[in-house]
Backbone atoms as SQL, in Angstrom:
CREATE TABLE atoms (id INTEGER PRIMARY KEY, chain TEXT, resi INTEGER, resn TEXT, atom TEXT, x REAL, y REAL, z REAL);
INSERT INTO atoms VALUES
  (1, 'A', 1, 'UNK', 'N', -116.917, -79.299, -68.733),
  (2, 'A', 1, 'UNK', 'CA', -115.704, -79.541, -68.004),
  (3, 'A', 1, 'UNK', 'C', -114.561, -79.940, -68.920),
  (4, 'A', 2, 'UNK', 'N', -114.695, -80.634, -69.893),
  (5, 'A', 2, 'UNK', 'CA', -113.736, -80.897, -71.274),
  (6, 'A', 2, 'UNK', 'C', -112.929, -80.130, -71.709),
  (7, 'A', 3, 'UNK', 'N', -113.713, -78.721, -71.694),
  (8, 'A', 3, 'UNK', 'CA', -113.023, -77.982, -72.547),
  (9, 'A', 3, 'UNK', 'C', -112.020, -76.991, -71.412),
  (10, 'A', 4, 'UNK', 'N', -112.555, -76.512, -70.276),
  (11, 'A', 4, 'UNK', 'CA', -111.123, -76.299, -69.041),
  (12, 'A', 4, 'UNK', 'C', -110.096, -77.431, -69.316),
  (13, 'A', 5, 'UNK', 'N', -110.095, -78.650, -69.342),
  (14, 'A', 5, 'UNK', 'CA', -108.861, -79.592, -69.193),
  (15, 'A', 5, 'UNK', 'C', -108.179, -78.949, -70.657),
  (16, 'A', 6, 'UNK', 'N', -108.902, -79.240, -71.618),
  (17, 'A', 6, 'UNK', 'CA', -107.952, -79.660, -73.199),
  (18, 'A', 6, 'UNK', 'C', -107.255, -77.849, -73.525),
  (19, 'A', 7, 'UNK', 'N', -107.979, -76.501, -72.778),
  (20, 'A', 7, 'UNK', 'CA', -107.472, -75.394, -72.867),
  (21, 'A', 7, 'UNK', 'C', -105.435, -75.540, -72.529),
  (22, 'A', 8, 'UNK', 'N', -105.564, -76.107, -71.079),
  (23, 'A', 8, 'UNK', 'CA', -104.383, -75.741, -71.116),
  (24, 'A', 8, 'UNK', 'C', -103.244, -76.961, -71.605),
  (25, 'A', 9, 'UNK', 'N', -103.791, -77.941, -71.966),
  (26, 'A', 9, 'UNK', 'CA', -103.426, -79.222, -72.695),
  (27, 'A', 9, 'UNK', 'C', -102.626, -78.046, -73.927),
  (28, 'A', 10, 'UNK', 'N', -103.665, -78.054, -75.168),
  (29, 'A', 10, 'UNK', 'CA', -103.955, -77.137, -75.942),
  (30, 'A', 10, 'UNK', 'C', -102.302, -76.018, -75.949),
  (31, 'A', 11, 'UNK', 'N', -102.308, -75.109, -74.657),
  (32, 'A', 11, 'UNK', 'CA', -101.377, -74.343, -74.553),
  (33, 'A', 11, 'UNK', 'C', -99.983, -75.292, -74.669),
  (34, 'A', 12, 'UNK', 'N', -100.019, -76.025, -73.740),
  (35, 'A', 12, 'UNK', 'CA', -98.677, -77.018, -73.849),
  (36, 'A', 12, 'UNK', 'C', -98.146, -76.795, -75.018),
  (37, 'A', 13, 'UNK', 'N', -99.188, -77.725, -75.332),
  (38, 'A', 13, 'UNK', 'CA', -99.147, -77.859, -77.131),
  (39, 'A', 13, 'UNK', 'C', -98.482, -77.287, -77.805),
  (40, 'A', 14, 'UNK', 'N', -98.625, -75.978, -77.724),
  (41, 'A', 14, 'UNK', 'CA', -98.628, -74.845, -79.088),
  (42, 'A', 14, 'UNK', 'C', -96.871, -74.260, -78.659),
  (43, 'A', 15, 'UNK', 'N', -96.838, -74.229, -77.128),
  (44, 'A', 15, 'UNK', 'CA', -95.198, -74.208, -76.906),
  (45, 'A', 15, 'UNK', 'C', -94.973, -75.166, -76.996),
  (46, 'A', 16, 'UNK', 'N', -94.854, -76.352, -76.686),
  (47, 'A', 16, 'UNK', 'CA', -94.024, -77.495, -77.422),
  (48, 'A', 16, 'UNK', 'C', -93.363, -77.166, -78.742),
  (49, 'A', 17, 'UNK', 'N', -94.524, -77.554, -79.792),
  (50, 'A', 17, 'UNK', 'CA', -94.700, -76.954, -81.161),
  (51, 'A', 17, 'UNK', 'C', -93.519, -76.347, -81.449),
  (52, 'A', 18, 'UNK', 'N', -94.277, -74.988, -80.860),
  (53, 'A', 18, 'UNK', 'CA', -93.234, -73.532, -81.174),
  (54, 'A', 18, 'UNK', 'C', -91.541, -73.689, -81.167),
  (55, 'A', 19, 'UNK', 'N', -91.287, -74.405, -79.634),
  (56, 'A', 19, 'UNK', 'CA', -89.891, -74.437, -79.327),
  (57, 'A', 19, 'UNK', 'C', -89.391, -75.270, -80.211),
  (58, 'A', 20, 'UNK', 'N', -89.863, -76.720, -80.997),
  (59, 'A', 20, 'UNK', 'CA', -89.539, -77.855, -81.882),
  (60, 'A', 20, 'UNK', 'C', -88.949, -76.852, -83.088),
  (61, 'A', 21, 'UNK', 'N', -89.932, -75.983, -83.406),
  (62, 'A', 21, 'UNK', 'CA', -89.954, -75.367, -85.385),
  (63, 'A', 21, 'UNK', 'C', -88.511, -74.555, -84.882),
  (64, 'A', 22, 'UNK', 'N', -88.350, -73.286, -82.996),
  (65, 'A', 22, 'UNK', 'CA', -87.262, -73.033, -83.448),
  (66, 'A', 22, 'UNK', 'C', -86.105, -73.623, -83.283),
  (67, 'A', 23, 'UNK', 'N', -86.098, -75.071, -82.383),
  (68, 'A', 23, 'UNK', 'CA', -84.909, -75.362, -82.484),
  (69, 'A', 23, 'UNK', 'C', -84.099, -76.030, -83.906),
  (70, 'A', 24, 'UNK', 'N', -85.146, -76.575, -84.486),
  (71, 'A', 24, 'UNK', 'CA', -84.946, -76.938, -85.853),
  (72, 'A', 24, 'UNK', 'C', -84.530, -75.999, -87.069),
  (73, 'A', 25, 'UNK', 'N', -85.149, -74.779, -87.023),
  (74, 'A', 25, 'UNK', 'CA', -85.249, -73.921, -88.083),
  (75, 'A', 25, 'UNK', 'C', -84.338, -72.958, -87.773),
  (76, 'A', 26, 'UNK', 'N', -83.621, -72.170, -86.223),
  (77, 'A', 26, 'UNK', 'CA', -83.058, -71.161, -86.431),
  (78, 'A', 26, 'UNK', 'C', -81.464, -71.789, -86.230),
  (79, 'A', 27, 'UNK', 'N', -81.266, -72.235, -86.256),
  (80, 'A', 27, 'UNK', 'CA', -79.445, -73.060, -86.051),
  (81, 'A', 27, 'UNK', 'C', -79.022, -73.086, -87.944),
  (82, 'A', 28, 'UNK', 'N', -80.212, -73.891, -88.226),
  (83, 'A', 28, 'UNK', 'CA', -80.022, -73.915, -90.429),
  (84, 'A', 28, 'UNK', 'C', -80.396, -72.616, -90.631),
  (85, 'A', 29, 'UNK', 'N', -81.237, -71.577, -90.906),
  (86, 'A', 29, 'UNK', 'CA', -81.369, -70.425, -90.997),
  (87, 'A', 29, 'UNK', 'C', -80.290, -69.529, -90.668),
  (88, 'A', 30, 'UNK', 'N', -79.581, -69.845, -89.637),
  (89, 'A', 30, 'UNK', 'CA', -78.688, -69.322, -88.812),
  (90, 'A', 30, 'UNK', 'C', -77.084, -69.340, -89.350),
  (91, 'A', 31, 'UNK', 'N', -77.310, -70.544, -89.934),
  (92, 'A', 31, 'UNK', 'CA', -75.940, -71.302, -90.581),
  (93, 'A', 31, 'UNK', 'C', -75.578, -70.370, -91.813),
  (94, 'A', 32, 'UNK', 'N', -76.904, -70.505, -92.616),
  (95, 'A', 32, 'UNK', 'CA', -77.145, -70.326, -94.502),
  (96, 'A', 32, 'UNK', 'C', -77.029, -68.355, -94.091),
  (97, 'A', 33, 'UNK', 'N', -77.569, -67.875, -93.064),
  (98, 'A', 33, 'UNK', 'CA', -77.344, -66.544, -93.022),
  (99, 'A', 33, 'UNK', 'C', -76.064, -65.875, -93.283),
  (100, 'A', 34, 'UNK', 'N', -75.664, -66.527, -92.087),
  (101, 'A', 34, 'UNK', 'CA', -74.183, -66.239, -91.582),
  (102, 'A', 34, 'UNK', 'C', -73.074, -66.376, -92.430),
  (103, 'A', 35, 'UNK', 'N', -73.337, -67.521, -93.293),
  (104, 'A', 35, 'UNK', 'CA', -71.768, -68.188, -93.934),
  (105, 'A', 35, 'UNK', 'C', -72.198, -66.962, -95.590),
  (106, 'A', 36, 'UNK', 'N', -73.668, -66.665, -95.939),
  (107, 'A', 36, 'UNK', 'CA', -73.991, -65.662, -96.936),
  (108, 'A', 36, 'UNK', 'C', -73.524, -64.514, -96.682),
  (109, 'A', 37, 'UNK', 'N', -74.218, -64.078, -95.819),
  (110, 'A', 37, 'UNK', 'CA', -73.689, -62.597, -95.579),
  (111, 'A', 37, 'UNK', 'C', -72.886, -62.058, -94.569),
  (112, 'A', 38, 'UNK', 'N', -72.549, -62.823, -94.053),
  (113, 'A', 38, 'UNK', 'CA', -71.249, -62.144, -93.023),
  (114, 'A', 38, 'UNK', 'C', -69.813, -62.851, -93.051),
  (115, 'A', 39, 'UNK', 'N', -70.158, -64.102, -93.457),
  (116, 'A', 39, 'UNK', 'CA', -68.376, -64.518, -93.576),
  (117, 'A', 39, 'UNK', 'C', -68.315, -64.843, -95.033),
  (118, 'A', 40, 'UNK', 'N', -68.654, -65.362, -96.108),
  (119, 'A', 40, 'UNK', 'CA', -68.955, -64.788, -97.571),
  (120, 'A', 40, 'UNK', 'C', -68.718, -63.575, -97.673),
  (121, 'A', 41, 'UNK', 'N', -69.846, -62.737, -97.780),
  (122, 'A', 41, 'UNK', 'CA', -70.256, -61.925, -98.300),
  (123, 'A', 41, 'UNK', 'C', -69.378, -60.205, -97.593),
  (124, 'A', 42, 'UNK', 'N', -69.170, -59.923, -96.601),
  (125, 'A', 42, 'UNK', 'CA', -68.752, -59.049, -95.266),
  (126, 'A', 42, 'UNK', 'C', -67.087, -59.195, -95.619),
  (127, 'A', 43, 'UNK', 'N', -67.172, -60.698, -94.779),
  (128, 'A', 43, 'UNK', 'CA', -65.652, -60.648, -94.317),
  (129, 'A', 43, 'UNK', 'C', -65.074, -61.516, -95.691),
  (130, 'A', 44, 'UNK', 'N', -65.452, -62.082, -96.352),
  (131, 'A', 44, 'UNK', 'CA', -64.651, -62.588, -97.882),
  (132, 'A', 44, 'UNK', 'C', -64.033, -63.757, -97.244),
  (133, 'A', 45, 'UNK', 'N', -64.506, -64.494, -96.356),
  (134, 'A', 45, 'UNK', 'CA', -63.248, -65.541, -96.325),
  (135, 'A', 45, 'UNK', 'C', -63.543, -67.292, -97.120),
  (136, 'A', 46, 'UNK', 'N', -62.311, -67.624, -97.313),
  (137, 'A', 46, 'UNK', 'CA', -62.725, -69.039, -97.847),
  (138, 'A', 46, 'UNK', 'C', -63.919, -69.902, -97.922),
  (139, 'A', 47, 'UNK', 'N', -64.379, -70.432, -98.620),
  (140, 'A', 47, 'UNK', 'CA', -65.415, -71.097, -98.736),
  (141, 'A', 47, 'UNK', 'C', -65.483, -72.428, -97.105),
  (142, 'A', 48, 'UNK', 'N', -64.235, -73.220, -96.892),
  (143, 'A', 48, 'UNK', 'CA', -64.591, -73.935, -95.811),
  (144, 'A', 48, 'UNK', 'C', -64.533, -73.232, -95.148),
  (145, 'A', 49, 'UNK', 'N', -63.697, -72.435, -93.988),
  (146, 'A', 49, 'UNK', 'CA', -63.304, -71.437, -93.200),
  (147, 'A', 49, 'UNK', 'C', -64.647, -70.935, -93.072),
  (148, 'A', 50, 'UNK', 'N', -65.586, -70.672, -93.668),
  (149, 'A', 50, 'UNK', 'CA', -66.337, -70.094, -93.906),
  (150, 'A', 50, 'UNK', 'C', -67.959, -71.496, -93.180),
  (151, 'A', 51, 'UNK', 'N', -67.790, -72.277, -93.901),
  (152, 'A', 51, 'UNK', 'CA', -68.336, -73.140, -93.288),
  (153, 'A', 51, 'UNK', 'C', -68.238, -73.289, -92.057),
  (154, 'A', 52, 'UNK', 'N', -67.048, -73.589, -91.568),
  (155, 'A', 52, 'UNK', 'CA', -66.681, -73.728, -90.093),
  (156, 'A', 52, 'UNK', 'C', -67.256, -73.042, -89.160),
  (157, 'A', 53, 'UNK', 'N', -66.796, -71.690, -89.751),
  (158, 'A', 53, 'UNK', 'CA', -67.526, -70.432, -88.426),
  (159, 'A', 53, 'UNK', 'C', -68.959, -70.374, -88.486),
  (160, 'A', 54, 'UNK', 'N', -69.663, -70.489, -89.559),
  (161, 'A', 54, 'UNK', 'CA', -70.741, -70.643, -90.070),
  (162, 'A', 54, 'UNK', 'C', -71.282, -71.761, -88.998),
  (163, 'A', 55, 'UNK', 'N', -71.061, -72.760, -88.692),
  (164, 'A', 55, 'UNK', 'CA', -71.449, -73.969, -88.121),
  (165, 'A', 55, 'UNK', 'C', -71.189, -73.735, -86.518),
  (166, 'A', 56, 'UNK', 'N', -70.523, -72.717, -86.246),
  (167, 'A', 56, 'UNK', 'CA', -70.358, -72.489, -84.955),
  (168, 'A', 56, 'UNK', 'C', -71.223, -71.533, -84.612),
  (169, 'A', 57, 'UNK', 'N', -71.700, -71.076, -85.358),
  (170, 'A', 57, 'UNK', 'CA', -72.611, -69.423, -85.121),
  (171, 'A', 57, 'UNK', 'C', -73.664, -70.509, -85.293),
  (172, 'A', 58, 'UNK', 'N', -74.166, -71.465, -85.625),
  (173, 'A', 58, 'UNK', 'CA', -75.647, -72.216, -85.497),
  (174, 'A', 58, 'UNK', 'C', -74.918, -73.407, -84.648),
  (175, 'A', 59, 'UNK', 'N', -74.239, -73.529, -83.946),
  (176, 'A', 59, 'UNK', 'CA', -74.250, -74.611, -82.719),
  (177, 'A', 59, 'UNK', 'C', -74.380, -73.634, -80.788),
  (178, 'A', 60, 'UNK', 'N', -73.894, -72.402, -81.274),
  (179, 'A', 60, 'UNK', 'CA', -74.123, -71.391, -80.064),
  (180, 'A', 60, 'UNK', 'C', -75.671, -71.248, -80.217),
  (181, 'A', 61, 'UNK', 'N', -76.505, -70.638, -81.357),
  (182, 'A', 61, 'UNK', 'CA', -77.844, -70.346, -81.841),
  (183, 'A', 61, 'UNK', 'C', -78.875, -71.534, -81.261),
  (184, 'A', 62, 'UNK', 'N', -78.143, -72.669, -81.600),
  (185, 'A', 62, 'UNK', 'CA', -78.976, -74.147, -81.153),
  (186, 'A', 62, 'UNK', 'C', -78.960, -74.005, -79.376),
  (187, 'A', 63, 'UNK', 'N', -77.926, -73.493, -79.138),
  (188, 'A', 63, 'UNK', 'CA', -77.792, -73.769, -77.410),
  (189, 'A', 63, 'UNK', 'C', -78.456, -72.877, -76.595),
  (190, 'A', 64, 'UNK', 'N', -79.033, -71.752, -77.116),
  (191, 'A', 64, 'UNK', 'CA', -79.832, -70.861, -77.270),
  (192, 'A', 64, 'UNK', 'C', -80.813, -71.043, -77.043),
  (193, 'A', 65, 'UNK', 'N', -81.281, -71.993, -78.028),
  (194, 'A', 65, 'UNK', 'CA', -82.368, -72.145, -78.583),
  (195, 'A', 65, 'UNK', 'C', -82.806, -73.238, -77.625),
  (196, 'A', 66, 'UNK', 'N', -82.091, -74.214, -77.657),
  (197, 'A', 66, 'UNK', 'CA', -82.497, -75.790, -76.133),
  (198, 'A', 66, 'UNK', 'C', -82.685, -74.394, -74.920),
  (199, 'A', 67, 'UNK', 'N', -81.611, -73.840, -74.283),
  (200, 'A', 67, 'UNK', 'CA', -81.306, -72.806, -73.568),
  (201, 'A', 67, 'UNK', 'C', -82.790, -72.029, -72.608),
  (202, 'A', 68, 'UNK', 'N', -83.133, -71.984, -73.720),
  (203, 'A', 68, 'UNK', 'CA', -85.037, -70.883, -73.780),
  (204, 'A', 68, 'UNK', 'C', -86.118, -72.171, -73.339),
  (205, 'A', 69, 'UNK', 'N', -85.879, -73.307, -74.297),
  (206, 'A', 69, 'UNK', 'CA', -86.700, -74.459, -74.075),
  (207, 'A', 69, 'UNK', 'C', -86.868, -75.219, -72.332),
  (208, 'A', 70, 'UNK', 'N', -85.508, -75.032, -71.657),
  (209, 'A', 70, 'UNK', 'CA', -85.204, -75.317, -70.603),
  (210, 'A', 70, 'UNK', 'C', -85.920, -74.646, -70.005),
  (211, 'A', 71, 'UNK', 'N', -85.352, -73.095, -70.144),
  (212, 'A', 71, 'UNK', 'CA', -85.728, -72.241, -68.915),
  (213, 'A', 71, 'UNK', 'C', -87.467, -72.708, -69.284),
  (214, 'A', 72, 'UNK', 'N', -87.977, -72.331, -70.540),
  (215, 'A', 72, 'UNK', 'CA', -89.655, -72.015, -70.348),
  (216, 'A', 72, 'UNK', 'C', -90.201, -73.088, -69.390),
  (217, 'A', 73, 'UNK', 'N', -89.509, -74.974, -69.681),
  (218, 'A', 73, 'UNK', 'CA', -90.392, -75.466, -69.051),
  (219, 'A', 73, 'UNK', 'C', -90.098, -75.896, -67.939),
  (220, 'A', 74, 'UNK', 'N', -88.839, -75.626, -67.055),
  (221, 'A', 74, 'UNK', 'CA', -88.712, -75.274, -65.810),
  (222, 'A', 74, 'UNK', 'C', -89.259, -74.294, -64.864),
  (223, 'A', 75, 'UNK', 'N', -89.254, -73.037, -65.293),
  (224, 'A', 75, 'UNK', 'CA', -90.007, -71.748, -64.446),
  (225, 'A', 75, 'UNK', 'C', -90.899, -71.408, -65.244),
  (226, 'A', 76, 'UNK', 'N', -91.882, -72.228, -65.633),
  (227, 'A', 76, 'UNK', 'CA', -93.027, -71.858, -66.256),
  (228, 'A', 76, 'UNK', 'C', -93.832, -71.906, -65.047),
  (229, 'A', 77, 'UNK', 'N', -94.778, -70.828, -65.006),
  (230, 'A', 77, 'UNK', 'CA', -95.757, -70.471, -64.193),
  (231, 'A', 77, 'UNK', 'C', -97.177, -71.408, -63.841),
  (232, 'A', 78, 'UNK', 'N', -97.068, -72.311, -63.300),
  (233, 'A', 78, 'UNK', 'CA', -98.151, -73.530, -62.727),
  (234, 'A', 78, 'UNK', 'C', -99.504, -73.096, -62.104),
  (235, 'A', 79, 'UNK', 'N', -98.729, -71.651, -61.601),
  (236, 'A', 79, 'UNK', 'CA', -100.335, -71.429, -60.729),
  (237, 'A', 79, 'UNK', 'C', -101.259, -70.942, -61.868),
  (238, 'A', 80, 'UNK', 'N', -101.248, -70.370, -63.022),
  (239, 'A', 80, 'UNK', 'CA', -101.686, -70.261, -64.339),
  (240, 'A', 80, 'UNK', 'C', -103.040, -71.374, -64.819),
  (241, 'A', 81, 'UNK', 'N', -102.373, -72.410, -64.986),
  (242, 'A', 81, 'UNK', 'CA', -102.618, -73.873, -65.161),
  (243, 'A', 81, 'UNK', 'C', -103.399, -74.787, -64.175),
  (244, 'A', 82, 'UNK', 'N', -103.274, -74.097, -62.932),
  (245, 'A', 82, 'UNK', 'CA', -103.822, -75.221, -61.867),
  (246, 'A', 82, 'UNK', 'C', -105.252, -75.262, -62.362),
  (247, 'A', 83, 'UNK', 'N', -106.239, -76.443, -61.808),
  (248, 'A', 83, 'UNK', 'CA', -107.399, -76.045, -61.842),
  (249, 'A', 83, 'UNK', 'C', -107.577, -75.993, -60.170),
  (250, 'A', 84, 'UNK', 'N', -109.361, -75.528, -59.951),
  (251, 'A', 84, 'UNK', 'CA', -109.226, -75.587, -59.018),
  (252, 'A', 84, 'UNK', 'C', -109.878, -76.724, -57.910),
  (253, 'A', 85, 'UNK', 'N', -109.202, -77.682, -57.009),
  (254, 'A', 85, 'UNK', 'CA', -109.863, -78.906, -56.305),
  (255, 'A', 85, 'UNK', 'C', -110.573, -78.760, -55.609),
  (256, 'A', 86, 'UNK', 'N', -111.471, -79.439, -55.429),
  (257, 'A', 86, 'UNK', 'CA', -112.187, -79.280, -54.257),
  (258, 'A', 86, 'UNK', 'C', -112.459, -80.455, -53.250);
């Protein structure tokens, strides 16, 4: 019986996890991309200017990113998960 409970424990888990690494990782990833190769590198503009937009393209990315986290654990599917009572 242990191992039905800790399965979907377990699942939680691994989305929790998941959503943590991307809200953390794709906003900075997102930042260092953007300000390299598209407003650097593309469009040539100033080094702050460049920052700026850079920081706005990973604060939309972050809202995104909470955005997905919301929806999953609001309309996440329960009947999945139930066990069954008796």
């Amino acid at each position: 019986m242990a191992n039905a409970k800790e399965l979907p424990e377990l699942q939680v888990f691994r989305t929790v996890l998941f959503h943590c690494v991307v809200i953390l990782a794709l906003p900075v990833l997102s930042f260092f991309i953007s300000k390299t190769f598209i407003f650097d590198g593309l469009l040539g503009i100033n080094s702050i200017p460049s920052n700026v937009y850079s920081a706005g393209v990973a604060i939309i990315v972050l809202h995104i990113a909470l955005a997905a986290f919301i929806y999953r654990a609001y309309f996440d599917d329960q009947s999945k998960t139930q066990t069954k009572q008796d």
